[in-house]
CSV table of C-alpha atoms and ligand atoms in Angstrom, one decimal:
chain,number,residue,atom,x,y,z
V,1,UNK,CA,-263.1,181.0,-114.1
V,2,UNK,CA,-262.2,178.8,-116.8
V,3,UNK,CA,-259.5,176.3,-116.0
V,4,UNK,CA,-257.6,175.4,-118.4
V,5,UNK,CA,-255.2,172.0,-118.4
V,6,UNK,CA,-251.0,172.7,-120.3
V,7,UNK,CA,-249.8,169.0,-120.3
V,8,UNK,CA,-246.0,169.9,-120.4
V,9,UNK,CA,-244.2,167.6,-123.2
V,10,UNK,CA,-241.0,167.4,-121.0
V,11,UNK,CA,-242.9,164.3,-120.2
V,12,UNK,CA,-243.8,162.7,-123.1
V,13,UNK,CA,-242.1,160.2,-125.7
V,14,UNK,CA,-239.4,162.3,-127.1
V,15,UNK,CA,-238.8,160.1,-130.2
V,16,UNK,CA,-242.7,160.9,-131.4
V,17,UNK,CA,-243.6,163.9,-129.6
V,18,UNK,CA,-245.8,165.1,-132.8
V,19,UNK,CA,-247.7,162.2,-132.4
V,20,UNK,CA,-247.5,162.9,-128.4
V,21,UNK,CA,-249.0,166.8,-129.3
V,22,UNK,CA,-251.5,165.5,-131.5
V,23,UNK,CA,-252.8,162.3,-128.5
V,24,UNK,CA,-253.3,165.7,-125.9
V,25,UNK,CA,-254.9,167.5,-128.2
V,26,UNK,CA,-257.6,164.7,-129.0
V,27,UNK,CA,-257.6,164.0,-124.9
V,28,UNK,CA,-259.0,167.8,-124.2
V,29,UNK,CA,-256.0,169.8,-123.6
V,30,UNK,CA,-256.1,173.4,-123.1
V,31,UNK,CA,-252.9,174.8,-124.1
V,32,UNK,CA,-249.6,172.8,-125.0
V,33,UNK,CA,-246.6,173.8,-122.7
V,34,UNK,CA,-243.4,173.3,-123.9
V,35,UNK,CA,-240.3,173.7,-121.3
V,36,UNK,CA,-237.4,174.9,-122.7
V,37,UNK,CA,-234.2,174.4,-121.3
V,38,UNK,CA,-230.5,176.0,-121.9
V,39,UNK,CA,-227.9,174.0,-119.4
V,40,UNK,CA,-227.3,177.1,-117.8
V,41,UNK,CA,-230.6,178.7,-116.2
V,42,UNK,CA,-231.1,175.3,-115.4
V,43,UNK,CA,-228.7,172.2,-115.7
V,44,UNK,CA,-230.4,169.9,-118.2
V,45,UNK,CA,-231.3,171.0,-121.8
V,46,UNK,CA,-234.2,169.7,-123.7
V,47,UNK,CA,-235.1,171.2,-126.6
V,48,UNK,CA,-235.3,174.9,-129.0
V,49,UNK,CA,-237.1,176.6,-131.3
V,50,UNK,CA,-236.4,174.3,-134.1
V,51,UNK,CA,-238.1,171.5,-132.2
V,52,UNK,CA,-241.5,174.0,-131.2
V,53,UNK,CA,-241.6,175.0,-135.2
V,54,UNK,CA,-241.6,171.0,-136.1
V,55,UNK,CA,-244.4,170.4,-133.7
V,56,UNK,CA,-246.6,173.7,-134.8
V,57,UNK,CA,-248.6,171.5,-137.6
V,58,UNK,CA,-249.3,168.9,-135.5
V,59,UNK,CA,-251.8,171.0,-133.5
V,60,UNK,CA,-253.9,173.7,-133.4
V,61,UNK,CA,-253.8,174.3,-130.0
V,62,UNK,CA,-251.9,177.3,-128.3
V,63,UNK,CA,-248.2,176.6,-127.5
V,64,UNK,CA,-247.3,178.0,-124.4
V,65,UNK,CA,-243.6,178.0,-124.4
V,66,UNK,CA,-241.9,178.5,-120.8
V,67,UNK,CA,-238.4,179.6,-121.3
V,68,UNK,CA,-235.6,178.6,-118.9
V,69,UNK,CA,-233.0,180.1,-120.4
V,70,UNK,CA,-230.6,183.1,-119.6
V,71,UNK,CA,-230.5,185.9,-121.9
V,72,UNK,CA,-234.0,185.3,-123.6
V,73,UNK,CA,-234.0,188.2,-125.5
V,74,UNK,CA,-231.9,186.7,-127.4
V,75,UNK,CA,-234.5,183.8,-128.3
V,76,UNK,CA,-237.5,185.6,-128.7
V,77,UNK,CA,-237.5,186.3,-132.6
V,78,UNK,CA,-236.9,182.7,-133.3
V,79,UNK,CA,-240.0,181.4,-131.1
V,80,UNK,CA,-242.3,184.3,-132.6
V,81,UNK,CA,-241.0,182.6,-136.2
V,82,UNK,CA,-241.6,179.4,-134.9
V,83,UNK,CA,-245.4,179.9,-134.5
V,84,UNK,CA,-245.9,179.8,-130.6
V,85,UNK,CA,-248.7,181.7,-128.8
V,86,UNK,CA,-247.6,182.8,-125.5
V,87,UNK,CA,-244.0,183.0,-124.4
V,88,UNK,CA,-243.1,183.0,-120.3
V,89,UNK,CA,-240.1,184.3,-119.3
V,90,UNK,CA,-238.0,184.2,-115.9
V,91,UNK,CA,-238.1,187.0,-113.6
V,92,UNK,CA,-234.4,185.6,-112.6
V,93,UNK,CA,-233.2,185.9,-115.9
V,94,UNK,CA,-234.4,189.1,-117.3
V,95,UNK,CA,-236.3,192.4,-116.8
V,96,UNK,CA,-239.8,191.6,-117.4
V,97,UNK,CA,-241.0,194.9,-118.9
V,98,UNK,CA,-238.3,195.5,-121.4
V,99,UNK,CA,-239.1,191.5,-122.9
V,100,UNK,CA,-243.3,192.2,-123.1
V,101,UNK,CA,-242.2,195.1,-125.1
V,102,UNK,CA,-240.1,192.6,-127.2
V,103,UNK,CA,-242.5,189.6,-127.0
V,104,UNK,CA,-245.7,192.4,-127.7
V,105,UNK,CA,-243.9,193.2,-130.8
V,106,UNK,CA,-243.9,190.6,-132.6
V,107,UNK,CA,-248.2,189.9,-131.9
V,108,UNK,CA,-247.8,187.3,-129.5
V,109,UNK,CA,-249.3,186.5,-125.8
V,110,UNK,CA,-246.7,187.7,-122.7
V,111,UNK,CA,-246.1,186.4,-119.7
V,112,UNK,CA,-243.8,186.3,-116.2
V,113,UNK,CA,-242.7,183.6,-113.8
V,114,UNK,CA,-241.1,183.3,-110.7
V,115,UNK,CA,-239.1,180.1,-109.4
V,116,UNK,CA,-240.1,178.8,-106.0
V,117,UNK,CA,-237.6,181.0,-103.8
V,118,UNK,CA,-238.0,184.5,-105.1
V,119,UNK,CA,-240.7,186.4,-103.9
V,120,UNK,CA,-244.5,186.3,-105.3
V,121,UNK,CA,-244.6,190.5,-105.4
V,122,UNK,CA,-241.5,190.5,-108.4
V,123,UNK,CA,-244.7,189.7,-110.6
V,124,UNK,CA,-247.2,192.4,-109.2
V,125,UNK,CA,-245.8,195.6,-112.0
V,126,UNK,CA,-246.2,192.6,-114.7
V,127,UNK,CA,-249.4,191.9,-113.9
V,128,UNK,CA,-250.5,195.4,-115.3
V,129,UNK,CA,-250.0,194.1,-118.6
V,130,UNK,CA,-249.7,190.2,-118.6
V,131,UNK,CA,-251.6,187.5,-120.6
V,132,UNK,CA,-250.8,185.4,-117.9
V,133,UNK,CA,-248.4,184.9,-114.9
V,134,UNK,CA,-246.9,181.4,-113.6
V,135,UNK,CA,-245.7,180.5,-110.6
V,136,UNK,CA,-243.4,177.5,-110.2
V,137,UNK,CA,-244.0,174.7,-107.6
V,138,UNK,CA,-240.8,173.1,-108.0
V,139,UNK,CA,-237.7,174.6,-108.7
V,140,UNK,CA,-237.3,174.2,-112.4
V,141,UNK,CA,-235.3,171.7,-114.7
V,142,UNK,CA,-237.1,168.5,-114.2
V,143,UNK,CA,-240.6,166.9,-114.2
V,144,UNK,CA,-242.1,164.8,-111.6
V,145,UNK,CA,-241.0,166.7,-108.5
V,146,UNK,CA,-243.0,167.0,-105.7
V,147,UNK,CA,-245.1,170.0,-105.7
V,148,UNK,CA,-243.6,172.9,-102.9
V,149,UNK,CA,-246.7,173.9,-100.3
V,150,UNK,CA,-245.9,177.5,-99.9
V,151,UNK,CA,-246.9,178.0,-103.4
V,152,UNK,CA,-250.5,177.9,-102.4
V,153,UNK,CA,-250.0,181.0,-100.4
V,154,UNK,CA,-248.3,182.9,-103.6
V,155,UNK,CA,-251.2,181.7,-105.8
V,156,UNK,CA,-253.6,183.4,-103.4
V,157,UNK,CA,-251.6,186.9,-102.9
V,158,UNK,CA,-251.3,186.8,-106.8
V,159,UNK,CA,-254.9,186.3,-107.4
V,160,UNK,CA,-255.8,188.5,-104.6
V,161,UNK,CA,-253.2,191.5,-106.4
V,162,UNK,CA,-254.9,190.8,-109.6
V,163,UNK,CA,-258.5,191.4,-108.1
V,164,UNK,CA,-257.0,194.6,-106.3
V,165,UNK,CA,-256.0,196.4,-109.4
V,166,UNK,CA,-259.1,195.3,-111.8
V,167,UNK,CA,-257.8,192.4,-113.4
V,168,UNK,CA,-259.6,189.5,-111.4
V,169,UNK,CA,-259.7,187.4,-114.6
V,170,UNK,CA,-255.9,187.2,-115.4
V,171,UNK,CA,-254.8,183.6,-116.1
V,172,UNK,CA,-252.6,182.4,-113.4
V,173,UNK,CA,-250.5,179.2,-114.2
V,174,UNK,CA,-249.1,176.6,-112.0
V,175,UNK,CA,-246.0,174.4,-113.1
V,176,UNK,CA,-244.7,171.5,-111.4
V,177,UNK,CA,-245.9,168.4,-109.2
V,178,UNK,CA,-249.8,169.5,-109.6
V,179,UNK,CA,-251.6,165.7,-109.4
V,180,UNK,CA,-255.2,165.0,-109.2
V,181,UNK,CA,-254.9,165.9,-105.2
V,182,UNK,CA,-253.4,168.5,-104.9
V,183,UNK,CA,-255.1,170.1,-108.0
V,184,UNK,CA,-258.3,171.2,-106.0
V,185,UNK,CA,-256.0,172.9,-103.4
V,186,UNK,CA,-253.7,174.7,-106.6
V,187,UNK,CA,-257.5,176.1,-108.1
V,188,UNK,CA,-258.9,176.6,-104.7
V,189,UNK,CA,-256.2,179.1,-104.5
V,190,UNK,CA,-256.5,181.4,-107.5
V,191,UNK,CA,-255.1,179.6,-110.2
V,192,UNK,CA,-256.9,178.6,-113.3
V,193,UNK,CA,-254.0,177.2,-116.0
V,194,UNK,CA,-252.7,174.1,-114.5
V,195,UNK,CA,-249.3,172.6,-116.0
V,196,UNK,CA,-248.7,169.2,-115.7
V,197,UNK,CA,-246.2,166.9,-117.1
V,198,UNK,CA,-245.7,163.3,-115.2
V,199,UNK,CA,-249.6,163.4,-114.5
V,200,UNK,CA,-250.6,163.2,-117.9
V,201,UNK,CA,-248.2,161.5,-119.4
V,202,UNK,CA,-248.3,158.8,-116.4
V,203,UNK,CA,-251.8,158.2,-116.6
V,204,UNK,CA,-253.5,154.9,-118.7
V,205,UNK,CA,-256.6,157.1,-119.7
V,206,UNK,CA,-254.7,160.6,-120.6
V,207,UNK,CA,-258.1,161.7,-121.5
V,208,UNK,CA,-259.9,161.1,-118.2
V,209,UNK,CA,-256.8,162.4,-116.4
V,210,UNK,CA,-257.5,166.2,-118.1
V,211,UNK,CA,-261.0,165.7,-117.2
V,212,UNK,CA,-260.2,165.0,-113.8
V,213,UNK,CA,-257.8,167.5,-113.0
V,214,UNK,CA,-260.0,170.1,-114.4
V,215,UNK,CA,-262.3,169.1,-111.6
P,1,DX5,C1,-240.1,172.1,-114.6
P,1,DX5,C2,-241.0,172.3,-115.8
P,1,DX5,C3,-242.4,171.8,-115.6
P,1,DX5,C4,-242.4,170.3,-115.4
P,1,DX5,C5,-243.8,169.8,-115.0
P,1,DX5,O1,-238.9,172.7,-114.9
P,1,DX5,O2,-241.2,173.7,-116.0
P,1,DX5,O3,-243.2,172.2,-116.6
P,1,DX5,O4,-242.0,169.6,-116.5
P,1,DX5,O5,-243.7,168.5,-114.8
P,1,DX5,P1,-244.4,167.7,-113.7
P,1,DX5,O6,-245.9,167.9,-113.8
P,1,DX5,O7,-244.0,166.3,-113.9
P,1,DX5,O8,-243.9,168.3,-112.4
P,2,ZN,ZN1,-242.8,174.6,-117.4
């Protein structure tokens, strides 16, 4: 399978993160991930759809928008204005089926995520009908956690799901503490769209860091 690397810019310089889009894009970056945050699914806030419609011309990759927020029905009109490509949503702050339908309808890519404690099988009837399914290894809000273990094991019973019902190629994403050791272990697994923030955006050659966690 294709792996594919989603620098998250909750790491990057957030006085020039155009400029910050545009550097990833040039350094071989897959997908852009953008992690938005409400102070309420999660404590801190970063940043909205205002901020995700700036940075749409500074890159022509896909922007794959995470959504920690409560109540993201509510938000989902403004990101499909805002130009994004693929919008994941919380299994802990919605029901799944009833926000594809929402997300489908306005032509853009769906997709489902669990935080660290809930189980792995809340994402099995999305995977039906998923673009792509994440699975968090940290518990969201803030980058450069250390990546949870057990994770591994959800990665394999997703992609081993995935294979059982005919859809062996679905993208499964990772999100959170994924470094260039623990990477081999994260794909090893099943997954193929690796999020990572701190590692990137920490690293003096940003470009030989994608190539190397793409492995
Ligand atoms: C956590 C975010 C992640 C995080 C990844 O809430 O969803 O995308 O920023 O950052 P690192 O790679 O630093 O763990
Ligand atoms: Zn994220």
């Amino acid at each position: 399978m294709k792996i594919k690397i989603a620098p998250s810019i909750l790491a990057s310089d957030f006085s020039k993160v155009g400029e910050e889009v545009g550097r990833l894009e040039k350094s071989g970056a897959d997908l852009i991930h953008c992690d938005v945050m409400d102070g309420n699914f999660v404590p801190p806030i970063t940043f909205g759809a205002q901020m995700v419609k700036a940075l749409r011309p500074h890159t022509k990759l896909p922007l794959d928008c995470h959504l920690m927020v409560l109540h993201p029905e509510t938000h989902i009109e403004d990101f499909a204005k805002a130009g994004v490509d693929i919008i994941t949503v919380h299994a802990e702050a919605c029901n799944i089926a009833e926000l594809f339908k929402q997300i489908e309808g306005y032509g853009i890519k769906k997709s489902a995520v669990v935080n660290p404690e809930t189980d792995v099988e809340k994402l099995f009837p999305a995977a039906e009908t998923a673009d792509m399914l994440l699975l968090m290894s940290v518990h969201p809000g803030w980058g450069g956690q250390k990546f949870i273990p057990e994770t591994l094991q959800k990665i394999e019973k997703l992609r081993n799901y995935c294979v059982k019902i005919g859809r062996p190629d679905l993208d499964i994403e990772v999100d959170g503490g994924v470094t260039e050791t623990n990477v081999k272990d994260v794909i090893a697994a099943g997954a193929n769209v690796i999020v990572a923030g701190s590692t990137v955006f920490q690293a003096p050659d940003m470009a030989a860091m994608i190539k190397r966690l793409r492995g």
